XYZ file of C-alpha atoms in Angstrom:
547
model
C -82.242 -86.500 -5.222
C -85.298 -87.162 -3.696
C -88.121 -85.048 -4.276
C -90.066 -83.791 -1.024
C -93.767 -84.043 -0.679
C -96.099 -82.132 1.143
C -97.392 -84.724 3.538
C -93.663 -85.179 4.976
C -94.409 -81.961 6.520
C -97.275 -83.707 8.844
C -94.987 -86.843 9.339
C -92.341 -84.449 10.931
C -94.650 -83.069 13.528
C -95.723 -86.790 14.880
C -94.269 -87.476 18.164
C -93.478 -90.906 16.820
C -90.954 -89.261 14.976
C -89.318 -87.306 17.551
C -88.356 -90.539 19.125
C -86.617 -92.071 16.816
C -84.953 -88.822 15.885
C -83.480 -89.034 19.296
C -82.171 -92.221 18.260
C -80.470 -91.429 15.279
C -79.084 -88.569 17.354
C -77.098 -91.104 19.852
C -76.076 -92.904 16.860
C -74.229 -89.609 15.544
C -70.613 -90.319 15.086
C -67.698 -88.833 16.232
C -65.876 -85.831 14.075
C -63.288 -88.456 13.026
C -66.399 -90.705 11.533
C -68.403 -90.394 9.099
C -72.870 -91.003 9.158
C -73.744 -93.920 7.327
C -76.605 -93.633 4.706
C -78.677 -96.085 6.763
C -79.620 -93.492 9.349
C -80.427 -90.997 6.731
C -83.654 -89.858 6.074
C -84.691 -89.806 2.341
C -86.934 -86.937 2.901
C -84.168 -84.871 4.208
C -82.969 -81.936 1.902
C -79.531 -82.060 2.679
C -77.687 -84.800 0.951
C -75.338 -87.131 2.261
C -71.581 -86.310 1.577
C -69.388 -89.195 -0.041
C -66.901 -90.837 2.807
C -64.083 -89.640 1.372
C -60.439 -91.375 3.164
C -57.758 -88.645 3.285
C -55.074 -89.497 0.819
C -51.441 -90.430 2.211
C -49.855 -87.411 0.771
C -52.531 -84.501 1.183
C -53.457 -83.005 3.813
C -56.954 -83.838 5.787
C -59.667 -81.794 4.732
C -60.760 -78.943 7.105
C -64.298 -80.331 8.420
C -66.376 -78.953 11.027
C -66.337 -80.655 14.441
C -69.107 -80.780 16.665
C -69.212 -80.249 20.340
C -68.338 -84.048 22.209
C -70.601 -83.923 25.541
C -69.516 -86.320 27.992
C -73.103 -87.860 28.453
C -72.784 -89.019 24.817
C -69.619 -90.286 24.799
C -71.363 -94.233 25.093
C -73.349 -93.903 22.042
C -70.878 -91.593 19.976
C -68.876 -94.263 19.266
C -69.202 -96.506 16.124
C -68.023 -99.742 14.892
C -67.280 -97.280 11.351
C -64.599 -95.408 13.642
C -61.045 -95.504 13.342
C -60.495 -93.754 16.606
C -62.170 -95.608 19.151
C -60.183 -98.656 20.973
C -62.578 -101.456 19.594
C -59.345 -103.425 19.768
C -57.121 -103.351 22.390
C -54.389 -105.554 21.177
C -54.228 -103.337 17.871
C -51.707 -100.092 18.113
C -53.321 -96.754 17.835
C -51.906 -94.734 15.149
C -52.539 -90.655 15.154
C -55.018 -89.305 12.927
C -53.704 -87.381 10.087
C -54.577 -83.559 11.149
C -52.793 -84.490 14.286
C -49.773 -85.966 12.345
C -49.164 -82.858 10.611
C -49.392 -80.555 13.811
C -46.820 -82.593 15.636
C -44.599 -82.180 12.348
C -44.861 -78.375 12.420
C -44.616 -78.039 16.290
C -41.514 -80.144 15.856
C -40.305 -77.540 13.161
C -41.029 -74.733 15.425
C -39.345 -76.143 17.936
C -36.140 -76.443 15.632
C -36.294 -72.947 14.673
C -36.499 -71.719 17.806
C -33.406 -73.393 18.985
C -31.418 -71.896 15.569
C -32.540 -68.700 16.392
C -31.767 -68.892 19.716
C -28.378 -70.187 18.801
C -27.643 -67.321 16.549
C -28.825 -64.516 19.068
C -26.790 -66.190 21.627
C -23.344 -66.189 19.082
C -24.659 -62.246 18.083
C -24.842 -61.302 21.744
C -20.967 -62.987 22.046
C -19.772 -60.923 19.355
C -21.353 -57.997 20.503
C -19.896 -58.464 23.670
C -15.891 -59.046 22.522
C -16.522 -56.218 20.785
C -17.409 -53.900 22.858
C -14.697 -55.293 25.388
C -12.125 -54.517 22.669
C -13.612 -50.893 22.585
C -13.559 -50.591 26.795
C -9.695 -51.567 26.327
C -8.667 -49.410 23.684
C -10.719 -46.508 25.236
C -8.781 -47.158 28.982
C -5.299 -46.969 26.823
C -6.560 -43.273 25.447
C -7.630 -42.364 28.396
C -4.426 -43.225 30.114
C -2.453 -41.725 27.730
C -3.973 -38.523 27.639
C -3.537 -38.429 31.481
C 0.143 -38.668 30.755
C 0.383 -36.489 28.365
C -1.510 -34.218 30.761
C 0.687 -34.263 33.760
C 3.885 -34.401 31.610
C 2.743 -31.273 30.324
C 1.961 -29.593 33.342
C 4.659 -28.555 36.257
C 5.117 -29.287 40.034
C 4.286 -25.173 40.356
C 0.943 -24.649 38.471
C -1.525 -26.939 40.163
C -5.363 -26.853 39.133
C -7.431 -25.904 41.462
C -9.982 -28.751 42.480
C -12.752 -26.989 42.864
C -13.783 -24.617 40.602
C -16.579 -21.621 41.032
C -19.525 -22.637 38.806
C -19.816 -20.273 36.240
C -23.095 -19.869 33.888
C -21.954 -20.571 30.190
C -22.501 -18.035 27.779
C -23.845 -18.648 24.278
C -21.838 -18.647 21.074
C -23.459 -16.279 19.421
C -22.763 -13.967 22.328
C -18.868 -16.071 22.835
C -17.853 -15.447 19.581
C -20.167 -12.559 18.247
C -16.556 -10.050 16.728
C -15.993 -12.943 15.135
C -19.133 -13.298 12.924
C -19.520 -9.697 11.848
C -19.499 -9.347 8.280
C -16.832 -7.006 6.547
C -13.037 -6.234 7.323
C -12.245 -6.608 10.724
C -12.008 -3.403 12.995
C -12.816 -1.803 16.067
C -15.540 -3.914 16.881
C -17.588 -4.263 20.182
C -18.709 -6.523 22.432
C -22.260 -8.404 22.009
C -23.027 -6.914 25.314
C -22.256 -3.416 24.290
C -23.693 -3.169 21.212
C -26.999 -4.359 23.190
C -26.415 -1.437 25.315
C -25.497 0.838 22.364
C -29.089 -0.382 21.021
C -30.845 0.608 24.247
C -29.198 4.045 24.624
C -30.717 4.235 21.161
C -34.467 3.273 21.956
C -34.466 5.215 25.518
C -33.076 8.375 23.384
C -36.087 7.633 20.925
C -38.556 7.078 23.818
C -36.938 10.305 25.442
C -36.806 12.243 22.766
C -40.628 11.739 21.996
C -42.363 12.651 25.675
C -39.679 15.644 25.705
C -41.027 17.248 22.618
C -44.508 17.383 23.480
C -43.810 18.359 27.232
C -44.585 15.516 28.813
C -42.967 14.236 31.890
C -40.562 11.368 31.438
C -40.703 8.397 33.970
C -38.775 5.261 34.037
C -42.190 3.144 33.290
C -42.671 4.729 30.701
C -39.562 4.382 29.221
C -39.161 0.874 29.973
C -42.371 -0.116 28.425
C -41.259 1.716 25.352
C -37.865 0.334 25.128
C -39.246 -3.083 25.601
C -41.778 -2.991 22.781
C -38.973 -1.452 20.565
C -36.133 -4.476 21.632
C -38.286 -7.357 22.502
C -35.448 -7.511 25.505
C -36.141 -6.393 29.401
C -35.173 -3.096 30.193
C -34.066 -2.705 33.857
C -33.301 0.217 35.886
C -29.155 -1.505 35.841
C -29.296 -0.952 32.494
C -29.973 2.815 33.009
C -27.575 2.831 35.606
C -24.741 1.873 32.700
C -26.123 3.812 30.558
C -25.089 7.006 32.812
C -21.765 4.896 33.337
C -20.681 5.193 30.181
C -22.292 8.993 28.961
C -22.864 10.379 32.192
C -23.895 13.998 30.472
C -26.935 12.101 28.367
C -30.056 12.940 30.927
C -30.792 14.324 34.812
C -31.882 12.036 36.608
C -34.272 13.070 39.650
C -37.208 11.150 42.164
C -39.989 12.938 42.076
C -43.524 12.642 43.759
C -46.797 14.178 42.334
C -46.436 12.745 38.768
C -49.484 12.500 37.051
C -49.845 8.651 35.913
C -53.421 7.140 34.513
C -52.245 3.861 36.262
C -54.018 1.873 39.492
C -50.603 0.197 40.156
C -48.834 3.465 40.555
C -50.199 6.004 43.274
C -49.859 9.895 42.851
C -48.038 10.370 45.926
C -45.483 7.701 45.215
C -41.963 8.434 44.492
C -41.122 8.035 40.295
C -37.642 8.133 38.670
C -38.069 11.224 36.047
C -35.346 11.285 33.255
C -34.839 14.830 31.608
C -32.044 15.055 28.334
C -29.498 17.329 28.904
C -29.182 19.574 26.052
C -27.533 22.762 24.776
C -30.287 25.695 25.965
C -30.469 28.119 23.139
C -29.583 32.055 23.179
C -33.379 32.920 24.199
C -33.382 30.496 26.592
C -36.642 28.754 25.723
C -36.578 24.354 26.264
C -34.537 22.897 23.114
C -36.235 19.726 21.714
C -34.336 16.694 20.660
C -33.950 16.447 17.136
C -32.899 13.812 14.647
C -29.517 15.769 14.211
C -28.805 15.589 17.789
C -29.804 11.487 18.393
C -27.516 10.881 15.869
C -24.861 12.696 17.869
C -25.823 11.822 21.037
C -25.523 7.971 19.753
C -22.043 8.544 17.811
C -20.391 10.408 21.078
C -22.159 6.879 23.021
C -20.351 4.517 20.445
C -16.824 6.368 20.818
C -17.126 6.242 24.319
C -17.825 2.316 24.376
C -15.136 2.118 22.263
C -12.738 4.282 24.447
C -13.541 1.362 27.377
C -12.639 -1.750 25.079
C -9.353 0.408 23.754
C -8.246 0.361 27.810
C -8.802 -3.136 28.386
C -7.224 -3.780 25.109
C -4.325 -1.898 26.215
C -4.630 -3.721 29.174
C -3.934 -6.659 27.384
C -1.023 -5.639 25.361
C 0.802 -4.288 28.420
C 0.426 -8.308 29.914
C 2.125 -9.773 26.788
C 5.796 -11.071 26.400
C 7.018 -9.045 25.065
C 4.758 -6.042 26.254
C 3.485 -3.966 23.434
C 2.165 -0.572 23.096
C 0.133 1.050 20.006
C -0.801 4.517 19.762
C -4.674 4.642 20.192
C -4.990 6.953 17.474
C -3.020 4.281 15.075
C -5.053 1.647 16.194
C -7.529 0.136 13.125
C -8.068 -3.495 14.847
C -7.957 -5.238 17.991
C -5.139 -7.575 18.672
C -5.474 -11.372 17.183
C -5.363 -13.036 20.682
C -7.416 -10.648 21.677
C -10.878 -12.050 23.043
C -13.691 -9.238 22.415
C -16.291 -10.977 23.676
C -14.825 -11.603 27.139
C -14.609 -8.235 27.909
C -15.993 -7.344 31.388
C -19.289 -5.903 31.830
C -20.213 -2.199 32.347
C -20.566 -1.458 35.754
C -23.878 0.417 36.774
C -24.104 3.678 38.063
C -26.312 4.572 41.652
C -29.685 6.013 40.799
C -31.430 8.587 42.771
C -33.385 6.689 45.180
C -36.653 7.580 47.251
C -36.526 9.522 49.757
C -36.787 6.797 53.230
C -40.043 7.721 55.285
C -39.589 7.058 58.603
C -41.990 4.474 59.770
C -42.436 2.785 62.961
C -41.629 -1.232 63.117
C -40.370 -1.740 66.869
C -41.749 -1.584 69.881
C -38.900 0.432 71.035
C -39.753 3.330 68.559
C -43.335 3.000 69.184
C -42.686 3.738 73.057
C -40.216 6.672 72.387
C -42.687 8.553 70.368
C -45.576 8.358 72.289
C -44.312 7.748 75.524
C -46.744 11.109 76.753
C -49.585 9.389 75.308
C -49.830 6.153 76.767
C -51.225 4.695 80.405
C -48.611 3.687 82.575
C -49.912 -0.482 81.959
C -49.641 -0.109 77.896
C -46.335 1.497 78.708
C -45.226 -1.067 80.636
C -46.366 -3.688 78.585
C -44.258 -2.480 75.649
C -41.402 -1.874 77.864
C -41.439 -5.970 78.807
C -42.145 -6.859 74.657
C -39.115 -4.231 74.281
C -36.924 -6.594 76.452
C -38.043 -10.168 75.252
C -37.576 -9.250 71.554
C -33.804 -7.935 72.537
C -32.833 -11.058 74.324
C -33.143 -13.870 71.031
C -31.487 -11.070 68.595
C -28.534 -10.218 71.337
C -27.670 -14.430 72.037
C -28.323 -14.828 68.024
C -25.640 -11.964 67.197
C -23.241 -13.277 70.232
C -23.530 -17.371 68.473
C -22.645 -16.862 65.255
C -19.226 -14.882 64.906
C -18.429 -13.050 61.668
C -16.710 -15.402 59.216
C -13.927 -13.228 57.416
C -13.961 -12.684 53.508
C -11.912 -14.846 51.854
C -11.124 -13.138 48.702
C -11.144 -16.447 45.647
C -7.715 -17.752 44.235
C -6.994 -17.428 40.974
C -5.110 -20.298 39.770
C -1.234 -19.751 38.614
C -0.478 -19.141 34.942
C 1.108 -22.526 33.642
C 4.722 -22.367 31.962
C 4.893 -23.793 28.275
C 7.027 -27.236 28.745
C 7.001 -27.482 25.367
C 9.735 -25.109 24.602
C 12.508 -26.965 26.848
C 15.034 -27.220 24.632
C 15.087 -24.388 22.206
C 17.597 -21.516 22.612
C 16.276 -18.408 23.828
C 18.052 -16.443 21.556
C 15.835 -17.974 18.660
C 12.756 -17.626 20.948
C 13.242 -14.059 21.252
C 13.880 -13.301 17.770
C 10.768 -15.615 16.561
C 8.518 -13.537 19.024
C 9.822 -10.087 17.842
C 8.736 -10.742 14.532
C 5.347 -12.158 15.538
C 4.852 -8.688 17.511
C 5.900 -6.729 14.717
C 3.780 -8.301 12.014
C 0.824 -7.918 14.734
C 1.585 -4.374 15.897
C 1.766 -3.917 11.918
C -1.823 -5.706 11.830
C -3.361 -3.291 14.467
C -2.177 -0.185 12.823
C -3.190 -0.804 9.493
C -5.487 1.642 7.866
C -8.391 0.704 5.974
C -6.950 1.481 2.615
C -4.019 -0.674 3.317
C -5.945 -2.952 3.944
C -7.692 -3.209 0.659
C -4.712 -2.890 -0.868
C -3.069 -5.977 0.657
C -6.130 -8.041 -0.228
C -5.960 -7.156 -4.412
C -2.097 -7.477 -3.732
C -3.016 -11.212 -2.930
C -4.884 -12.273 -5.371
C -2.540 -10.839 -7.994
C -0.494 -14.492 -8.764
C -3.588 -16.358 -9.966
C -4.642 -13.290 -12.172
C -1.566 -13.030 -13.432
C -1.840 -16.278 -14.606
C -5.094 -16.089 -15.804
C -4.684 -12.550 -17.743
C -1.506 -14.667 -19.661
C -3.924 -17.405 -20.535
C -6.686 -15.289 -21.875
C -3.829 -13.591 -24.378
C -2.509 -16.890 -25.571
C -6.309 -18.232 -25.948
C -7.240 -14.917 -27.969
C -4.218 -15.314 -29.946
C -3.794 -11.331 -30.152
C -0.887 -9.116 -29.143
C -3.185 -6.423 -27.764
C -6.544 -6.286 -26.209
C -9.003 -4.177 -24.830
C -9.668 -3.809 -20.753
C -13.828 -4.229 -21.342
C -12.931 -7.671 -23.339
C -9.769 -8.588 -20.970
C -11.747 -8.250 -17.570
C -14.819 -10.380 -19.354
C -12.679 -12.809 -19.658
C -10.779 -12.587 -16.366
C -14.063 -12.445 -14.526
C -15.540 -16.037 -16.376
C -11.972 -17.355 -15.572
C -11.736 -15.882 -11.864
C -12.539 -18.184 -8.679
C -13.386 -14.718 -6.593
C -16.184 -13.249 -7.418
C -15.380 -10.128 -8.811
C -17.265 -7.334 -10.781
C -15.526 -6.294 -14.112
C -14.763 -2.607 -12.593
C -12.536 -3.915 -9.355
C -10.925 -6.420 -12.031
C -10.128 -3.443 -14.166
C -8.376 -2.477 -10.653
C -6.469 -5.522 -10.161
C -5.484 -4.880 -13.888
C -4.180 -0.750 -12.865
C -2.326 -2.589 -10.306
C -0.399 -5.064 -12.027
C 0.450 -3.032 -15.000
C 1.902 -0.756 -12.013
C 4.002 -3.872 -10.350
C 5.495 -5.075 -13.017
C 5.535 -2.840 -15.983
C 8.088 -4.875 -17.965
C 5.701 -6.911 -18.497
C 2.053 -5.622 -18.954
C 1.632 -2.084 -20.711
C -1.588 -0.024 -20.913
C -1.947 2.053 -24.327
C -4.907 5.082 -24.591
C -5.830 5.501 -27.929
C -9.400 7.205 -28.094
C -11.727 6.517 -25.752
C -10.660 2.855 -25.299
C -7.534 1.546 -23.567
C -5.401 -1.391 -24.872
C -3.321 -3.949 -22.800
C -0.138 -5.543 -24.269
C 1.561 -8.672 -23.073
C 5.191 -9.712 -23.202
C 3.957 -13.598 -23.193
C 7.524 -14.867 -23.706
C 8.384 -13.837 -20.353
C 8.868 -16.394 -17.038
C 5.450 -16.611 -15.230
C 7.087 -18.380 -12.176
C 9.624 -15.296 -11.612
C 6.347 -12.772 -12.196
C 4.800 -14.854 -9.769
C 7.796 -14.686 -7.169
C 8.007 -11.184 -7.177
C 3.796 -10.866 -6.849
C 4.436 -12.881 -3.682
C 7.448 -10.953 -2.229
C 5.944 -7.743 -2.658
C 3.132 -9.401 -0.704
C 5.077 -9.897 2.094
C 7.007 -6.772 1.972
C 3.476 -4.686 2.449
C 2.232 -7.437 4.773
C 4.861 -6.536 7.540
């Protein structure tokens, strides 16, 4: 390398220099050649790179091109360069950085087309498939469609169009169903709600009364709606007095002290006053806690007195009709639907009293005829005539379209008993309504009973393998029902298995026997007797209770 001097600096500004770096400038090859050394300065500080050929089997370099401008394109061109057409006759053969982007466009190219192919023979399976789905959907369709009108007969038709009716939720659908406990009376989501209501209003109510306060309806809606986080309407009140029409008075009154802008003094205000039992001096009673909790038990019996008549509503439409004493009845019948029970019907509220207040022209004239001039009279006299005439052709163009009442469809006939004698039907359905009539009357202790009765097969089995595992011809109960419990699939405290234990020993004495001695109390087990025959007469005396 070539070291630089100071007086090159001076030789650079010359304009002698300029020149002939103008020259070396046209002579600059193209990015496919390389400069020579003979047009390189030796005072310059860059150094000349080696013309290195690109071998046949590696790639070409990544160089930097410079920008071709068509005014240079005469002089850019050297004899050195293996891209310009010095000779015509000579083919012209690509360089190698185009070579290799031909090959990979050409690559591209094929991969495109395989991946086209394949998406094309995906989109061809999809498609038979999902043909083969449309078919064997049309065949279920079709079939259920004749299964459908075998089913149904030439008398029960469906009607076509059907009232639109707002679906109910399932927790309000099917709310008897998830209570928690036995089974019983139960009522209606929509009556409980109310049953909750008459509770808050009685709260409410019970509050104002005690500290003499007048009791309005806004009042007692606010209250009940901060209590329920549900709206409180003056309907609901309405079946409230439906369904314990002795609960509260209820009078308009005007003259009400409120501390509210929306309500004026003079307006009318629906006051609520609990009736009560006056005492023997004749002073105002207050409601206490003794006499909510009555006041809500005598408004839960009497909802309950309104589900027991639909209910025996329902038993009356049966075949074959059936009839339970209400004072017998423990649960609502199986086919029974609780939650479909119609809704309480509300009860008319006092209403303000109408002021009379003058709209028409008519009434306007007839009350102060004596005060008017004979033109005003006149003039309402002619708007008294041109309002009547639109109203009387109105009324005369439109007739009155009579109430239709809405059909209810026919109840369809089962086609799927043709064939089987009625003898057998009526024997089969005799049972069913003596098994649910047995069901419905069932007391709560019967109840309980049945269940333990139930589960006495697998702890009979159990109880036998806990002796043979013990190896022991008696036992005590505390160590028995440990072992019963671990060995149980209910889950079951050690006191009600001690239960289950009373009541086996009871069934079948033969085989279990209960000694006292002391304080504790021994169990003995015949373990040579048949467990399958125990268990067969577990099970019949199951059914024998169950009916």
């Amino acid at each position: 390398m070539a070291q630089s001097r100071v007086t090159d600096f001076y030789a650079r500004r010359r304009p002698s220099l300029t020149a002939s770096r103008a020259k070396s400038a046209c002579l600059t090859p193209s990015p496919s050649g390389l400069v020579t050394p003979e047009f390189t300065r030796s005072s310059s500080r860059k150094r000349a790179r080696p013309a290195t050929e690109p071998r046949s089997d590696q790639p070409a370099p990544l160089a930097r091109r410079r920008l071709r401008l068509p005014g240079l394109d005469s002089c850019s061109s050297s004899p050195a360069d293996p891209s310009s057409p010095a000779d015509p006759g000579s083919p012209v053969s690509p360089s190698p950085v185009k070579r290799i982007k031909i090959a990979t466009v050409s690559e591209g190219q094929k991969q495109d087309k395989v991946s086209s192919e394949d998406s094309i023979s995906e989109l061809q399976s999809c498609l038979r498939r999902a043909r083969k789905l449309g078919a064997r959907a049309r065949a279920l369709r079709a079939k259920v469609q004749e299964n459908a009108v075998e089913s149904c007969t030439p008398d029960a038709k469906v009607p076509t169009e059907q009232p639109c009716v707002e679906k109910v939720p399932a927790y309000q659908r099917f709310h008897a169903l998830a209570q928690p406990g036995p089974p019983g009376l139960i009522l209606p989501y929509k009556y409980q709600v109310l049953a909750e209501m008459f509770r808050s209003m009685d709260t409410i109510v019970s509050m104002l009364h005690n500290r003499a306060e007048t009791v309005t309806f806004a009042k007692v809606k606010q209250g009940v709606q901060d209590m329920m986080r549900k709206r409180f309407e003056e309907r609901n009140v309405g079946q409230i007095k439906t369904v314990y029409p002795t609960s509260y008075c209820f009078r308009q009154e005007c003259n009400v002290p409120t501390f509210k802008d929306s309500i004026k003094r003079s307006d009318y205000q629906l006051t609520i006053e609990p009736l009560l039992d006056r005492e023997a001096g004749g002073g105002a009673t207050q409601l206490t806690a003794t006499c909510l909790l009555q006041r809500r038990h005598i408004f839960r019996q009497n909802l309950v007195e309104r589900v027991k008549q639909h209910h025996k509503a329902f038993l009356a439409s049966l075949n074959p009709p059936m009839a339970v004493p209400e004072d017998q009845l423990t649960r609502w019948h199986p086919r029974f639907n609780v939650d479909e029970v119609p809704d309480i019907e509300a009860a008319e509220l006092p209403q303000p009293p109408v002021r009379e207040k003058l709209t028409t022209a008519q009434e306007v004239l007839s009350r102060a005829r004596s005060l008017m001039s004979p033109k005003m009279e006149k003039a309402l006299s002619n708007l008294v005539l041109r309002s009547a005439e639109p109203s009387s052709s109105g009324s005369s163009s439109s007739p009155a379209l009579p109430a239709t009442p809405p059909a209810t469809p026919p109840a369809a006939s089962p086609s799927a008993l043709k064939g089987v004698s009625q003898a057998l039907l009526e024997r089969i359905r005799a049972k069913e309504v003596q098994k649910q009539l047995a069901q419905m009357t069932r007391c709560p202790e019967q109840e309980l009973r049945l269940r333990r009765l139930e589960r006495l097969p697998e702890l009979a089995r159990v109880l036998r393998g806990v002796f043979v595992s013990e190896r022991k011809p008696a036992l005590t109960m505390e160590v028995v029902c440990a072992r019963m419990v671990e060995s149980c699939r209910a889950a079951l405290s050690p006191g009600e298995m001690e239960k289950h234990v009373l009541l086996l020993s009871e069934l079948l004495p033969d085989w279990l026997s209960l000694h006292r001695i002391r304080t504790d109390t021994y169990i003995k087990l015949d373990k040579a007797a048949d467990l399958a025959g125990l268990t067969a007469r577990l099970t019949h005396q199951v059914h024998t209770e169950g009916l």
